[in-house]
PDB file of C-alpha atoms in Angstrom:
ATOM      1  CA  MET A   1       0.000   0.000   0.000  1.00 92.00           C
ATOM      2  CA  ALA A   2       1.332   3.409  -0.991  1.00 96.00           C
ATOM      3  CA  THR A   3       2.123   5.855   1.799  1.00 97.00           C
ATOM      4  CA  ILE A   4       0.922   9.444   2.120  1.00 97.00           C
ATOM      5  CA  GLU A   5       4.404  10.605   1.128  1.00 97.00           C
ATOM      6  CA  GLU A   6       4.384   8.431  -2.009  1.00 98.00           C
ATOM      7  CA  CYS A   7       0.949   9.797  -2.953  1.00 97.00           C
ATOM      8  CA  ARG A   8       2.122  13.390  -2.433  1.00 97.00           C
ATOM      9  CA  ALA A   9       5.180  12.650  -4.593  1.00 97.00           C
ATOM     10  CA  ALA A  10       2.940  11.146  -7.298  1.00 96.00           C
ATOM     11  CA  LEU A  11       0.790  14.292  -7.316  1.00 95.00           C
ATOM     12  CA  GLY A  12       3.975  16.349  -7.610  1.00 94.00           C
ATOM     13  CA  LYS A  13       5.126  14.247 -10.560  1.00 93.00           C
ATOM     14  CA  LEU A  14       1.692  14.599 -12.185  1.00 88.00           C
ATOM     15  CA  SER A  15       1.974  18.353 -11.731  1.00 86.00           C
ATOM     16  CA  ASP A  16       5.435  18.369 -13.331  1.00 86.00           C
ATOM     17  CA  ASN A  17       4.149  16.278 -16.255  1.00 80.00           C
ATOM     18  CA  MET A  18       1.238  18.666 -16.770  1.00 78.00           C
ATOM     19  CA  GLN A  19       3.500  21.700 -16.791  1.00 76.00           C
ATOM     20  CA  GLY A  20       5.755  20.104 -19.411  1.00 75.00           C
ATOM     21  CA  ALA A  21       2.857  19.200 -21.726  1.00 68.00           C
ATOM     22  CA  GLU A  22       2.338  20.802 -25.112  1.00 72.00           C
ATOM     23  CA  GLY A  23      -0.549  21.518 -27.500  1.00 70.00           C
ATOM     24  CA  ASP A  24      -4.057  20.378 -26.535  1.00 66.00           C
ATOM     25  CA  VAL A  25      -2.792  18.722 -23.368  1.00 64.00           C
ATOM     26  CA  ARG A  26      -1.189  21.980 -22.215  1.00 64.00           C
ATOM     27  CA  ALA A  27      -4.432  23.855 -22.920  1.00 67.00           C
ATOM     28  CA  ALA A  28      -6.361  21.316 -20.834  1.00 63.00           C
ATOM     29  CA  ALA A  29      -3.833  21.644 -18.008  1.00 64.00           C
ATOM     30  CA  ALA A  30      -4.237  25.427 -17.994  1.00 70.00           C
ATOM     31  CA  LEU A  31      -7.579  25.254 -16.169  1.00 82.00           C
ATOM     32  CA  ASP A  32      -7.943  27.230 -12.950  1.00 92.00           C
ATOM     33  CA  ARG A  33      -9.954  24.937 -10.683  1.00 94.00           C
ATOM     34  CA  SER A  34     -10.096  23.726  -7.098  1.00 96.00           C
ATOM     35  CA  VAL A  35      -9.052  20.062  -6.798  1.00 96.00           C
ATOM     36  CA  THR A  36      -9.353  17.295  -4.239  1.00 98.00           C
ATOM     37  CA  CYS A  37      -7.824  13.834  -4.410  1.00 97.00           C
ATOM     38  CA  HIS A  38      -9.212  11.405  -1.840  1.00 98.00           C
ATOM     39  CA  ILE A  39      -6.942   8.415  -1.277  1.00 98.00           C
ATOM     40  CA  THR A  40      -9.527   5.856  -0.249  1.00 98.00           C
ATOM     41  CA  ASP A  41      -7.326   3.186   1.323  1.00 98.00           C
ATOM     42  CA  LEU A  42      -5.485   5.740   3.469  1.00 98.00           C
ATOM     43  CA  ASP A  43      -8.662   7.789   4.059  1.00 98.00           C
ATOM     44  CA  VAL A  44      -6.801  11.030   3.449  1.00 98.00           C
ATOM     45  CA  THR A  45      -7.610  13.911   1.102  1.00 98.00           C
ATOM     46  CA  PHE A  46      -5.195  16.190  -0.698  1.00 98.00           C
ATOM     47  CA  VAL A  47      -6.710  19.635  -1.271  1.00 98.00           C
ATOM     48  CA  GLY A  48      -5.344  22.100  -3.764  1.00 96.00           C
ATOM     49  CA  ARG A  49      -5.740  24.021  -6.968  1.00 95.00           C
ATOM     50  CA  MET A  50      -5.008  23.361 -10.620  1.00 91.00           C
ATOM     51  CA  THR A  51      -3.584  26.595 -11.966  1.00 88.00           C
ATOM     52  CA  ASP A  52      -0.981  27.690 -14.509  1.00 82.00           C
ATOM     53  CA  GLY A  53      -0.628  24.110 -15.747  1.00 81.00           C
ATOM     54  CA  ARG A  54       0.223  22.742 -12.296  1.00 86.00           C
ATOM     55  CA  ILE A  55      -1.489  21.149  -9.344  1.00 89.00           C
ATOM     56  CA  GLU A  56      -0.613  22.974  -6.137  1.00 93.00           C
ATOM     57  CA  VAL A  57      -1.410  20.893  -3.031  1.00 95.00           C
ATOM     58  CA  ASP A  58      -2.295  23.293  -0.222  1.00 94.00           C
ATOM     59  CA  ASP A  59      -3.464  20.931   2.495  1.00 95.00           C
ATOM     60  CA  THR A  60      -3.873  17.317   3.509  1.00 96.00           C
ATOM     61  CA  HIS A  61      -6.514  16.188   5.959  1.00 96.00           C
ATOM     62  CA  PRO A  62      -7.929  12.889   7.211  1.00 97.00           C
ATOM     63  CA  GLY A  63     -11.178  11.566   5.787  1.00 97.00           C
ATOM     64  CA  PRO A  64     -13.135  12.453   2.680  1.00 96.00           C
ATOM     65  CA  PRO A  65     -13.124  15.981   1.244  1.00 95.00           C
ATOM     66  CA  HIS A  66     -14.686  18.585   3.534  1.00 92.00           C
ATOM     67  CA  ASP A  67     -15.677  20.879   0.667  1.00 91.00           C
ATOM     68  CA  LYS A  68     -16.843  20.123  -2.860  1.00 95.00           C
ATOM     69  CA  ALA A  69     -13.990  21.006  -5.217  1.00 97.00           C
ATOM     70  CA  GLN A  70     -14.556  21.731  -8.886  1.00 97.00           C
ATOM     71  CA  ILE A  71     -12.480  18.649  -9.820  1.00 95.00           C
ATOM     72  CA  ARG A  72     -12.734  15.653  -7.496  1.00 97.00           C
ATOM     73  CA  LEU A  73     -10.656  12.480  -7.744  1.00 96.00           C
ATOM     74  CA  ALA A  74     -10.886   9.382  -5.567  1.00 98.00           C
ATOM     75  CA  MET A  75      -8.747   6.238  -5.779  1.00 98.00           C
ATOM     76  CA  ALA A  76      -6.442   3.950  -3.825  1.00 98.00           C
ATOM     77  CA  GLY A  77      -2.903   5.176  -3.246  1.00 98.00           C
ATOM     78  CA  ASP A  78      -1.364   2.345  -5.272  1.00 98.00           C
ATOM     79  CA  ASP A  79      -3.592   3.296  -8.218  1.00 97.00           C
ATOM     80  CA  LEU A  80      -2.481   6.942  -8.040  1.00 97.00           C
ATOM     81  CA  VAL A  81       1.174   5.900  -8.044  1.00 97.00           C
ATOM     82  CA  ALA A  82       0.570   3.442 -10.920  1.00 97.00           C
ATOM     83  CA  LEU A  83      -1.370   6.007 -12.984  1.00 94.00           C
ATOM     84  CA  VAL A  84       1.328   8.642 -12.677  1.00 93.00           C
ATOM     85  CA  GLY A  85       4.049   6.056 -13.283  1.00 94.00           C
ATOM     86  CA  GLY A  86       2.390   4.950 -16.523  1.00 92.00           C
ATOM     87  CA  GLU A  87       1.677   1.442 -15.244  1.00 96.00           C
ATOM     88  CA  LEU A  88      -2.118   1.913 -15.153  1.00 94.00           C
ATOM     89  CA  ASN A  89      -4.284   3.328 -17.917  1.00 92.00           C
ATOM     90  CA  PHE A  90      -6.742   5.965 -16.699  1.00 88.00           C
ATOM     91  CA  ALA A  91      -9.606   4.895 -18.974  1.00 88.00           C
ATOM     92  CA  THR A  92      -9.279   1.266 -17.899  1.00 92.00           C
ATOM     93  CA  ALA A  93      -9.073   2.168 -14.213  1.00 93.00           C
ATOM     94  CA  TRP A  94     -12.032   4.533 -14.504  1.00 91.00           C
ATOM     95  CA  GLY A  95     -14.086   1.952 -16.428  1.00 91.00           C
ATOM     96  CA  ARG A  96     -13.442  -0.653 -13.731  1.00 95.00           C
ATOM     97  CA  GLY A  97     -14.378   1.752 -10.942  1.00 95.00           C
ATOM     98  CA  ARG A  98     -10.871   1.959  -9.511  1.00 96.00           C
ATOM     99  CA  VAL A  99     -10.749   5.717 -10.145  1.00 95.00           C
ATOM    100  CA  ARG A 100     -13.563   8.206  -9.709  1.00 96.00           C
ATOM    101  CA  LEU A 101     -13.474  11.588 -11.394  1.00 94.00           C
ATOM    102  CA  GLU A 102     -16.180  14.176 -10.825  1.00 95.00           C
ATOM    103  CA  ALA A 103     -16.263  17.577 -12.495  1.00 94.00           C
ATOM    104  CA  SER A 104     -18.523  19.735 -14.622  1.00 93.00           C
ATOM    105  CA  LEU A 105     -19.283  18.425 -18.098  1.00 93.00           C
ATOM    106  CA  LEU A 106     -17.151  21.153 -19.692  1.00 88.00           C
ATOM    107  CA  ASP A 107     -14.207  20.341 -17.409  1.00 87.00           C
ATOM    108  CA  LEU A 108     -14.570  16.610 -18.145  1.00 85.00           C
ATOM    109  CA  PHE A 109     -14.269  17.328 -21.879  1.00 80.00           C
ATOM    110  CA  ARG A 110     -11.123  19.366 -21.272  1.00 78.00           C
ATOM    111  CA  LEU A 111      -9.632  16.882 -18.813  1.00 77.00           C
ATOM    112  CA  ARG A 112     -10.027  13.932 -21.194  1.00 72.00           C
ATOM    113  CA  LYS A 113      -7.042  15.342 -23.113  1.00 66.00           C
ATOM    114  CA  LEU A 114      -4.936  15.083 -19.966  1.00 65.00           C
ATOM    115  CA  LEU A 115      -6.067  11.597 -19.130  1.00 61.00           C
TER     116      LEU A 115
END
Protein backbone atom coordinates (compact mmCIF):
# COMPACT_ATOMS: atom_id res chain seq x y z
CA MET A 1 0.00 0.00 0.00
CA ALA A 2 1.33 3.41 -0.99
CA THR A 3 2.12 5.85 1.80
CA ILE A 4 0.92 9.44 2.12
CA GLU A 5 4.40 10.61 1.13
CA GLU A 6 4.38 8.43 -2.01
CA CYS A 7 0.95 9.80 -2.95
CA ARG A 8 2.12 13.39 -2.43
CA ALA A 9 5.18 12.65 -4.59
CA ALA A 10 2.94 11.15 -7.30
CA LEU A 11 0.79 14.29 -7.32
CA GLY A 12 3.97 16.35 -7.61
CA LYS A 13 5.13 14.25 -10.56
CA LEU A 14 1.69 14.60 -12.18
CA SER A 15 1.97 18.35 -11.73
CA ASP A 16 5.43 18.37 -13.33
CA ASN A 17 4.15 16.28 -16.26
CA MET A 18 1.24 18.67 -16.77
CA GLN A 19 3.50 21.70 -16.79
CA GLY A 20 5.76 20.10 -19.41
CA ALA A 21 2.86 19.20 -21.73
CA GLU A 22 2.34 20.80 -25.11
CA GLY A 23 -0.55 21.52 -27.50
CA ASP A 24 -4.06 20.38 -26.54
CA VAL A 25 -2.79 18.72 -23.37
CA ARG A 26 -1.19 21.98 -22.22
CA ALA A 27 -4.43 23.85 -22.92
CA ALA A 28 -6.36 21.32 -20.83
CA ALA A 29 -3.83 21.64 -18.01
CA ALA A 30 -4.24 25.43 -17.99
CA LEU A 31 -7.58 25.25 -16.17
CA ASP A 32 -7.94 27.23 -12.95
CA ARG A 33 -9.95 24.94 -10.68
CA SER A 34 -10.10 23.73 -7.10
CA VAL A 35 -9.05 20.06 -6.80
CA THR A 36 -9.35 17.29 -4.24
CA CYS A 37 -7.82 13.83 -4.41
CA HIS A 38 -9.21 11.40 -1.84
CA ILE A 39 -6.94 8.41 -1.28
CA THR A 40 -9.53 5.86 -0.25
CA ASP A 41 -7.33 3.19 1.32
CA LEU A 42 -5.49 5.74 3.47
CA ASP A 43 -8.66 7.79 4.06
CA VAL A 44 -6.80 11.03 3.45
CA THR A 45 -7.61 13.91 1.10
CA PHE A 46 -5.19 16.19 -0.70
CA VAL A 47 -6.71 19.63 -1.27
CA GLY A 48 -5.34 22.10 -3.76
CA ARG A 49 -5.74 24.02 -6.97
CA MET A 50 -5.01 23.36 -10.62
CA THR A 51 -3.58 26.60 -11.97
CA ASP A 52 -0.98 27.69 -14.51
CA GLY A 53 -0.63 24.11 -15.75
CA ARG A 54 0.22 22.74 -12.30
CA ILE A 55 -1.49 21.15 -9.34
CA GLU A 56 -0.61 22.97 -6.14
CA VAL A 57 -1.41 20.89 -3.03
CA ASP A 58 -2.29 23.29 -0.22
CA ASP A 59 -3.46 20.93 2.49
CA THR A 60 -3.87 17.32 3.51
CA HIS A 61 -6.51 16.19 5.96
CA PRO A 62 -7.93 12.89 7.21
CA GLY A 63 -11.18 11.57 5.79
CA PRO A 64 -13.14 12.45 2.68
CA PRO A 65 -13.12 15.98 1.24
CA HIS A 66 -14.69 18.59 3.53
CA ASP A 67 -15.68 20.88 0.67
CA LYS A 68 -16.84 20.12 -2.86
CA ALA A 69 -13.99 21.01 -5.22
CA GLN A 70 -14.56 21.73 -8.89
CA ILE A 71 -12.48 18.65 -9.82
CA ARG A 72 -12.73 15.65 -7.50
CA LEU A 73 -10.66 12.48 -7.74
CA ALA A 74 -10.89 9.38 -5.57
CA MET A 75 -8.75 6.24 -5.78
CA ALA A 76 -6.44 3.95 -3.82
CA GLY A 77 -2.90 5.18 -3.25
CA ASP A 78 -1.36 2.35 -5.27
CA ASP A 79 -3.59 3.30 -8.22
CA LEU A 80 -2.48 6.94 -8.04
CA VAL A 81 1.17 5.90 -8.04
CA ALA A 82 0.57 3.44 -10.92
CA LEU A 83 -1.37 6.01 -12.98
CA VAL A 84 1.33 8.64 -12.68
CA GLY A 85 4.05 6.06 -13.28
CA GLY A 86 2.39 4.95 -16.52
CA GLU A 87 1.68 1.44 -15.24
CA LEU A 88 -2.12 1.91 -15.15
CA ASN A 89 -4.28 3.33 -17.92
CA PHE A 90 -6.74 5.97 -16.70
CA ALA A 91 -9.61 4.89 -18.97
CA THR A 92 -9.28 1.27 -17.90
CA ALA A 93 -9.07 2.17 -14.21
CA TRP A 94 -12.03 4.53 -14.50
CA GLY A 95 -14.09 1.95 -16.43
CA ARG A 96 -13.44 -0.65 -13.73
CA GLY A 97 -14.38 1.75 -10.94
CA ARG A 98 -10.87 1.96 -9.51
CA VAL A 99 -10.75 5.72 -10.15
CA ARG A 100 -13.56 8.21 -9.71
CA LEU A 101 -13.47 11.59 -11.39
CA GLU A 102 -16.18 14.18 -10.82
CA ALA A 103 -16.26 17.58 -12.50
CA SER A 104 -18.52 19.73 -14.62
CA LEU A 105 -19.28 18.43 -18.10
CA LEU A 106 -17.15 21.15 -19.69
CA ASP A 107 -14.21 20.34 -17.41
CA LEU A 108 -14.57 16.61 -18.14
CA PHE A 109 -14.27 17.33 -21.88
CA ARG A 110 -11.12 19.37 -21.27
CA LEU A 111 -9.63 16.88 -18.81
CA ARG A 112 -10.03 13.93 -21.19
CA LYS A 113 -7.04 15.34 -23.11
CA LEU A 114 -4.94 15.08 -19.97
CA LEU A 115 -6.07 11.60 -19.13
